[in-house]
mmCIF file of C-alpha atoms in Angstrom:
data_model
loop_
_atom_site.group_PDB
_atom_site.id
_atom_site.type_symbol
_atom_site.label_atom_id
_atom_site.label_comp_id
_atom_site.label_asym_id
_atom_site.label_seq_id
_atom_site.Cartn_x
_atom_site.Cartn_y
_atom_site.Cartn_z
ATOM 1 C CA UNK P 1 92.562 94.812 86.285
ATOM 2 C CA UNK P 2 95.736 93.280 84.930
ATOM 3 C CA UNK P 3 97.800 96.089 86.461
ATOM 4 C CA UNK P 4 96.772 94.920 89.952
ATOM 5 C CA UNK P 5 97.987 91.416 89.075
ATOM 6 C CA UNK P 6 101.314 92.895 87.933
ATOM 7 C CA UNK P 7 101.659 94.816 91.201
ATOM 8 C CA UNK P 8 101.005 91.625 93.150
ATOM 9 C CA UNK P 9 103.646 89.768 91.138
ATOM 10 C CA UNK P 10 106.089 92.580 91.932
ATOM 11 C CA UNK P 11 105.297 92.245 95.648
ATOM 12 C CA UNK P 12 105.831 88.486 95.381
ATOM 13 C CA UNK P 13 109.257 89.176 93.866
ATOM 14 C CA UNK P 14 110.118 91.483 96.782
ATOM 15 C CA UNK P 15 108.954 88.839 99.246
ATOM 16 C CA UNK P 16 111.389 86.370 97.717
ATOM 17 C CA UNK P 17 114.284 88.862 97.836
ATOM 18 C CA UNK P 18 113.807 90.667 101.160
ATOM 19 C CA UNK P 19 117.495 90.314 101.990
ATOM 20 C CA UNK P 20 118.488 92.417 98.952
ATOM 21 C CA UNK P 21 115.479 93.620 96.921
ATOM 22 C CA UNK P 22 116.045 95.249 93.525
ATOM 23 C CA UNK P 23 113.375 97.938 93.151
ATOM 24 C CA UNK P 24 114.131 98.289 89.445
ATOM 25 C CA UNK P 25 113.371 94.610 88.924
ATOM 26 C CA UNK P 26 110.165 94.904 90.943
ATOM 27 C CA UNK P 27 109.125 97.936 88.887
ATOM 28 C CA UNK P 28 109.921 96.049 85.682
ATOM 29 C CA UNK P 29 107.585 93.251 86.762
ATOM 30 C CA UNK P 30 104.906 95.872 87.483
ATOM 31 C CA UNK P 31 105.548 97.413 84.022
ATOM 32 C CA UNK P 32 106.316 100.893 85.329
ATOM 33 C CA UNK P 33 109.224 103.048 86.483
ATOM 34 C CA UNK P 34 110.688 102.572 90.005
ATOM 35 C CA UNK P 35 109.220 105.953 90.981
ATOM 36 C CA UNK P 36 105.705 105.121 89.794
ATOM 37 C CA UNK P 37 105.906 101.663 91.369
ATOM 38 C CA UNK P 38 106.699 103.171 94.760
ATOM 39 C CA UNK P 39 104.052 105.845 94.297
ATOM 40 C CA UNK P 40 101.335 103.358 93.331
ATOM 41 C CA UNK P 41 102.333 101.116 96.248
ATOM 42 C CA UNK P 42 102.040 103.998 98.711
ATOM 43 C CA UNK P 43 98.680 105.183 97.370
ATOM 44 C CA UNK P 44 97.194 101.677 97.424
ATOM 45 C CA UNK P 45 98.628 100.435 100.727
ATOM 46 C CA UNK P 46 98.742 103.653 102.725
ATOM 47 C CA UNK P 47 102.390 103.040 103.668
ATOM 48 C CA UNK P 48 105.665 103.765 101.841
ATOM 49 C CA UNK P 49 107.314 100.775 100.159
ATOM 50 C CA UNK P 50 110.467 101.281 102.234
ATOM 51 C CA UNK P 51 108.427 100.974 105.441
ATOM 52 C CA UNK P 52 106.688 97.825 104.180
ATOM 53 C CA UNK P 53 110.038 96.208 103.342
ATOM 54 C CA UNK P 54 111.446 97.198 106.737
ATOM 55 C CA UNK P 55 108.489 95.624 108.566
ATOM 56 C CA UNK P 56 108.665 92.438 106.526
ATOM 57 C CA UNK P 57 112.408 92.179 107.146
ATOM 58 C CA UNK P 58 111.949 92.621 110.880
ATOM 59 C CA UNK P 59 109.157 90.020 110.903
ATOM 60 C CA UNK P 60 111.524 87.570 109.230
ATOM 61 C CA UNK P 61 114.378 88.637 111.507
ATOM 62 C CA UNK P 62 112.328 87.854 114.613
ATOM 63 C CA UNK P 63 111.666 84.338 113.319
ATOM 64 C CA UNK P 64 115.360 83.888 112.496
ATOM 65 C CA UNK P 65 116.418 84.968 115.996
ATOM 66 C CA UNK P 66 113.899 82.666 117.631
ATOM 67 C CA UNK P 67 115.244 79.911 115.403
ATOM 68 C CA UNK P 68 118.672 80.298 116.992
ATOM 69 C CA UNK P 69 120.566 82.574 114.565
ATOM 70 C CA UNK P 70 123.023 85.117 115.968
ATOM 71 C CA UNK P 71 122.084 88.810 116.028
ATOM 72 C CA UNK P 72 125.123 89.841 113.999
ATOM 73 C CA UNK P 73 124.344 87.262 111.305
ATOM 74 C CA UNK P 74 120.684 88.300 111.059
ATOM 75 C CA UNK P 75 121.672 91.959 110.891
ATOM 76 C CA UNK P 76 124.001 91.323 107.946
ATOM 77 C CA UNK P 77 121.426 89.117 106.219
ATOM 78 C CA UNK P 78 118.950 92.001 106.062
ATOM 79 C CA UNK P 79 121.402 94.654 104.959
ATOM 80 C CA UNK P 80 122.417 96.285 108.244
ATOM 81 C CA UNK P 81 126.127 97.016 108.412
ATOM 82 C CA UNK P 82 126.128 97.388 112.189
ATOM 83 C CA UNK P 83 124.263 95.692 115.066
ATOM 84 C CA UNK P 84 123.375 99.187 116.333
ATOM 85 C CA UNK P 85 121.409 100.080 113.195
ATOM 86 C CA UNK P 86 119.728 96.674 113.222
ATOM 87 C CA UNK P 87 118.863 97.051 116.897
ATOM 88 C CA UNK P 88 117.242 100.422 116.210
ATOM 89 C CA UNK P 89 115.167 99.075 113.300
ATOM 90 C CA UNK P 90 114.134 95.937 115.196
ATOM 91 C CA UNK P 91 113.079 97.877 118.265
ATOM 92 C CA UNK P 92 111.072 100.363 116.153
ATOM 93 C CA UNK P 93 108.963 97.484 114.808
ATOM 94 C CA UNK P 94 108.758 95.127 117.769
ATOM 95 C CA UNK P 95 109.149 97.463 120.743
ATOM 96 C CA UNK P 96 111.995 95.430 122.222
ATOM 97 C CA UNK P 97 115.655 94.798 121.313
ATOM 98 C CA UNK P 98 116.797 91.780 119.272
ATOM 99 C CA UNK P 99 118.463 90.313 122.355
ATOM 100 C CA UNK P 100 115.039 89.972 123.985
ATOM 101 C CA UNK P 101 113.501 88.143 121.027
ATOM 102 C CA UNK P 102 114.824 84.798 122.255
ATOM 103 C CA UNK P 103 113.367 85.249 125.733
ATOM 104 C CA UNK P 104 110.512 82.820 126.446
ATOM 105 C CA UNK P 105 107.199 84.680 126.292
ATOM 106 C CA UNK P 106 108.608 87.645 124.339
ATOM 107 C CA UNK P 107 105.781 89.440 122.525
ATOM 108 C CA UNK P 108 106.722 90.190 118.922
ATOM 109 C CA UNK P 109 104.822 91.661 115.992
ATOM 110 C CA UNK P 110 104.207 89.894 112.712
ATOM 111 C CA UNK P 111 103.576 91.882 109.531
ATOM 112 C CA UNK P 112 102.276 89.443 106.906
ATOM 113 C CA UNK P 113 102.988 89.764 103.170
ATOM 114 C CA UNK P 114 100.727 92.231 101.413
ATOM 115 C CA UNK P 115 98.442 91.438 98.505
ATOM 116 C CA UNK P 116 96.436 94.046 96.617
ATOM 117 C CA UNK P 117 92.737 93.556 95.928
ATOM 118 C CA UNK P 118 90.584 96.430 94.728
ATOM 119 C CA UNK P 119 86.988 96.701 95.891
ATOM 120 C CA UNK P 120 85.181 99.369 93.908
ATOM 121 C CA UNK P 121 82.474 100.961 96.043
ATOM 122 C CA UNK P 122 81.704 104.193 94.189
ATOM 123 C CA UNK P 123 80.449 105.964 97.291
ATOM 124 C CA UNK P 124 81.315 109.443 96.061
ATOM 125 C CA UNK P 125 81.309 110.673 92.470
ATOM 126 C CA UNK P 126 84.504 111.869 90.784
ATOM 127 C CA UNK P 127 84.708 114.457 88.044
ATOM 128 C CA UNK P 128 87.258 113.922 85.289
ATOM 129 C CA UNK P 129 87.951 114.506 81.640
ATOM 130 C CA UNK P 130 90.199 112.772 79.128
ATOM 131 C CA UNK P 131 92.415 115.175 77.194
ATOM 132 C CA UNK P 132 94.903 114.477 74.416
ATOM 133 C CA UNK P 133 97.689 117.039 74.326
ATOM 134 C CA UNK P 134 100.868 117.404 72.320
ATOM 135 C CA UNK P 135 104.232 118.108 73.930
ATOM 136 C CA UNK P 136 104.657 121.366 75.799
ATOM 137 C CA UNK P 137 107.651 123.175 77.211
ATOM 138 C CA UNK P 138 107.889 124.434 80.775
ATOM 139 C CA UNK P 139 110.455 126.551 82.606
ATOM 140 C CA UNK P 140 111.015 126.748 86.333
ATOM 141 C CA UNK P 141 113.074 125.420 89.212
ATOM 142 C CA UNK P 142 113.525 121.818 90.275
ATOM 143 C CA UNK P 143 114.793 119.435 92.928
ATOM 144 C CA UNK P 144 115.913 115.810 92.512
ATOM 145 C CA UNK P 145 113.499 113.051 93.437
ATOM 146 C CA UNK P 146 114.901 110.574 95.937
ATOM 147 C CA UNK P 147 114.647 106.798 95.659
ATOM 148 C CA UNK P 148 112.820 106.749 98.977
ATOM 149 C CA UNK P 149 109.325 108.230 98.602
ATOM 150 C CA UNK P 150 109.355 109.335 102.238
ATOM 151 C CA UNK P 151 112.212 111.700 101.438
ATOM 152 C CA UNK P 152 110.224 113.215 98.555
ATOM 153 C CA UNK P 153 107.433 114.085 100.971
ATOM 154 C CA UNK P 154 110.007 116.367 102.605
ATOM 155 C CA UNK P 155 112.022 117.776 99.698
ATOM 156 C CA UNK P 156 109.063 118.739 97.465
ATOM 157 C CA UNK P 157 107.370 120.964 100.107
ATOM 158 C CA UNK P 158 110.779 122.482 100.860
ATOM 159 C CA UNK P 159 111.138 123.407 97.170
ATOM 160 C CA UNK P 160 107.727 125.117 97.246
ATOM 161 C CA UNK P 161 108.699 127.016 100.403
ATOM 162 C CA UNK P 162 111.925 128.280 98.788
ATOM 163 C CA UNK P 163 110.169 129.253 95.564
ATOM 164 C CA UNK P 164 107.599 131.200 97.546
ATOM 165 C CA UNK P 165 110.140 132.911 99.801
ATOM 166 C CA UNK P 166 112.631 133.971 97.105
ATOM 167 C CA UNK P 167 110.111 135.420 94.632
ATOM 168 C CA UNK P 168 110.354 132.598 92.082
ATOM 169 C CA UNK P 169 106.602 131.964 91.949
ATOM 170 C CA UNK P 170 105.533 135.522 90.960
ATOM 171 C CA UNK P 171 108.454 135.640 88.537
ATOM 172 C CA UNK P 172 107.233 132.454 86.848
ATOM 173 C CA UNK P 173 103.676 133.818 86.698
ATOM 174 C CA UNK P 174 104.943 136.741 84.597
ATOM 175 C CA UNK P 175 106.650 134.345 82.139
ATOM 176 C CA UNK P 176 103.614 132.115 81.598
ATOM 177 C CA UNK P 177 102.395 132.294 77.988
ATOM 178 C CA UNK P 178 101.418 128.731 77.108
ATOM 179 C CA UNK P 179 99.005 125.935 77.931
ATOM 180 C CA UNK P 180 98.097 124.575 80.382
ATOM 181 C CA UNK P 181 97.562 127.879 82.167
ATOM 182 C CA UNK P 182 98.517 127.938 85.806
ATOM 183 C CA UNK P 183 101.420 127.234 88.116
ATOM 184 C CA UNK P 184 102.598 123.683 87.478
ATOM 185 C CA UNK P 185 104.074 120.986 89.665
ATOM 186 C CA UNK P 186 105.676 118.504 87.248
ATOM 187 C CA UNK P 187 106.890 115.235 88.702
ATOM 188 C CA UNK P 188 109.177 113.406 86.259
ATOM 189 C CA UNK P 189 109.905 110.073 87.871
ATOM 190 C CA UNK P 190 110.827 108.410 84.584
ATOM 191 C CA UNK P 191 113.620 110.264 82.783
ATOM 192 C CA UNK P 192 115.275 112.950 84.886
ATOM 193 C CA UNK P 193 113.816 111.982 88.296
ATOM 194 C CA UNK P 194 113.121 115.579 89.224
ATOM 195 C CA UNK P 195 110.210 117.657 90.483
ATOM 196 C CA UNK P 196 109.651 121.016 88.780
ATOM 197 C CA UNK P 197 107.759 124.097 89.885
ATOM 198 C CA UNK P 198 107.154 125.677 86.510
ATOM 199 C CA UNK P 199 104.902 127.344 83.965
ATOM 200 C CA UNK P 200 104.259 126.647 80.292
ATOM 201 C CA UNK P 201 106.337 129.276 78.538
ATOM 202 C CA UNK P 202 108.315 130.129 75.415
ATOM 203 C CA UNK P 203 110.640 132.411 77.402
ATOM 204 C CA UNK P 204 114.323 131.469 77.632
ATOM 205 C CA UNK P 205 115.387 129.484 80.694
ATOM 206 C CA UNK P 206 117.800 131.926 82.269
ATOM 207 C CA UNK P 207 118.550 133.491 85.621
ATOM 208 C CA UNK P 208 118.637 130.161 87.406
ATOM 209 C CA UNK P 209 115.598 128.700 85.649
ATOM 210 C CA UNK P 210 115.556 125.307 83.930
ATOM 211 C CA UNK P 211 113.467 123.957 81.067
ATOM 212 C CA UNK P 212 111.706 120.644 80.677
ATOM 213 C CA UNK P 213 109.732 119.200 77.768
ATOM 214 C CA UNK P 214 106.552 117.400 78.795
ATOM 215 C CA UNK P 215 105.920 114.694 76.162
ATOM 216 C CA UNK P 216 102.658 114.234 74.270
ATOM 217 C CA UNK P 217 100.190 112.083 76.210
ATOM 218 C CA UNK P 218 96.588 111.251 76.793
ATOM 219 C CA UNK P 219 95.777 112.706 80.197
ATOM 220 C CA UNK P 220 93.095 111.896 82.736
ATOM 221 C CA UNK P 221 92.400 115.233 84.417
ATOM 222 C CA UNK P 222 90.798 115.467 87.880
ATOM 223 C CA UNK P 223 89.731 118.809 89.418
ATOM 224 C CA UNK P 224 90.116 119.634 93.094
ATOM 225 C CA UNK P 225 89.867 122.601 95.418
ATOM 226 C CA UNK P 226 91.747 123.722 98.530
ATOM 227 C CA UNK P 227 93.093 121.578 101.324
ATOM 228 C CA UNK P 228 96.808 121.728 100.470
ATOM 229 C CA UNK P 229 99.073 118.728 99.887
ATOM 230 C CA UNK P 230 96.919 116.349 101.954
ATOM 231 C CA UNK P 231 93.875 116.998 99.741
ATOM 232 C CA UNK P 232 95.893 116.419 96.571
ATOM 233 C CA UNK P 233 97.278 113.141 97.925
ATOM 234 C CA UNK P 234 93.763 112.020 98.837
ATOM 235 C CA UNK P 235 92.544 112.857 95.319
ATOM 236 C CA UNK P 236 95.444 110.880 93.840
ATOM 237 C CA UNK P 237 94.619 107.945 96.120
ATOM 238 C CA UNK P 238 91.006 107.977 94.921
ATOM 239 C CA UNK P 239 92.141 108.108 91.310
ATOM 240 C CA UNK P 240 94.188 104.928 91.771
ATOM 241 C CA UNK P 241 91.801 102.989 94.004
ATOM 242 C CA UNK P 242 88.403 104.091 92.660
ATOM 243 C CA UNK P 243 88.664 105.487 89.132
ATOM 244 C CA UNK P 244 91.509 103.564 87.530
ATOM 245 C CA UNK P 245 90.273 99.973 88.139
ATOM 246 C CA UNK P 246 87.103 100.420 86.057
ATOM 247 C CA UNK P 247 88.168 103.208 83.704
ATOM 248 C CA UNK P 248 89.557 101.141 80.845
ATOM 249 C CA UNK P 249 92.886 102.939 81.266
ATOM 250 C CA UNK P 250 96.231 102.226 82.904
ATOM 251 C CA UNK P 251 98.980 104.454 84.228
ATOM 252 C CA UNK P 252 101.364 105.459 81.407
ATOM 253 C CA UNK P 253 105.123 105.960 81.644
ATOM 254 C CA UNK P 254 105.150 109.714 81.934
ATOM 255 C CA UNK P 255 105.254 112.644 84.353
ATOM 256 C CA UNK P 256 102.451 113.576 86.716
ATOM 257 C CA UNK P 257 101.336 117.194 86.500
ATOM 258 C CA UNK P 258 99.608 119.354 89.099
ATOM 259 C CA UNK P 259 97.993 122.472 87.619
ATOM 260 C CA UNK P 260 97.293 125.201 90.158
ATOM 261 C CA UNK P 261 94.650 127.575 88.823
ATOM 262 C CA UNK P 262 94.879 129.971 91.762
ATOM 263 C CA UNK P 263 97.863 132.038 93.010
ATOM 264 C CA UNK P 264 97.614 130.273 96.387
ATOM 265 C CA UNK P 265 98.212 126.527 95.763
ATOM 266 C CA UNK P 266 97.087 125.610 99.288
ATOM 267 C CA UNK P 267 93.619 127.179 99.047
ATOM 268 C CA UNK P 268 92.666 127.573 95.393
ATOM 269 C CA UNK P 269 91.467 125.352 92.579
ATOM 270 C CA UNK P 270 93.782 122.802 91.008
ATOM 271 C CA UNK P 271 93.848 119.866 88.620
ATOM 272 C CA UNK P 272 95.734 116.585 88.820
ATOM 273 C CA UNK P 273 96.864 115.329 85.397
ATOM 274 C CA UNK P 274 97.644 111.604 85.156
ATOM 275 C CA UNK P 275 99.197 110.185 81.947
ATOM 276 C CA UNK P 276 97.185 107.168 80.802
ATOM 277 C CA UNK P 277 97.010 104.562 78.054
ATOM 278 C CA UNK P 278 94.207 102.202 77.102
ATOM 279 C CA UNK P 279 94.248 99.090 79.277
ATOM 280 C CA UNK P 280 95.598 95.905 77.714
ATOM 281 C CA UNK P 281 93.194 93.092 77.066
#
């Protein structure tokens, strides 16, 4: 499970650079894109990377304040341009303002550094298949992916809502003439940093539609049914925490693809396609 070791080394880097962490450097250490690093972190830890960094900063900040440093100096150290913003962040973590941290008997919260360790239990079986597929072209609509994964949890559902309300989804269904069959959610966190609602098609990208070429990959494909976005996220979490550690594969540098096999993505059958490569060593 060398990829777990790489993730832990990336977290160690962040721990040593909490004042000004470079997510690209952390992702480089983890041997993946910044998007996939944040995504893997969230799936494994259950919390967004930005929230983890904020809690670790505020844990350090509390110690700094109790050590005698001034509030304004601590705020600047951890990247807050104003004491007001720092006060808000500090109080969200500790439940009291920075000014109270120096008070004898003040109760503060400590969030220790995280370290990943996978325990494979295999309580529930998972269906999957490995599929090699050449490049395929999709057309659809897209929205930019944000650096903060928490923002993507908002903008992606909003894109689906717009596509449903303005007739884009049935329009795309009529243009579908390629494989894989189904309405696609393509998350390119490597090259263009965009999320596409699309179909495999040879039709021209016109009338507000865009095109995107999905590269050739080996895919690990996992079927699911119903439950909406929460069910898909749970399936993705199981893929990373249960299947990947003992599969002989690692996450590849490529887009994630959701294939919706039913007109209603929230209730019907779907597949999660994960790009993979054979594990090193």
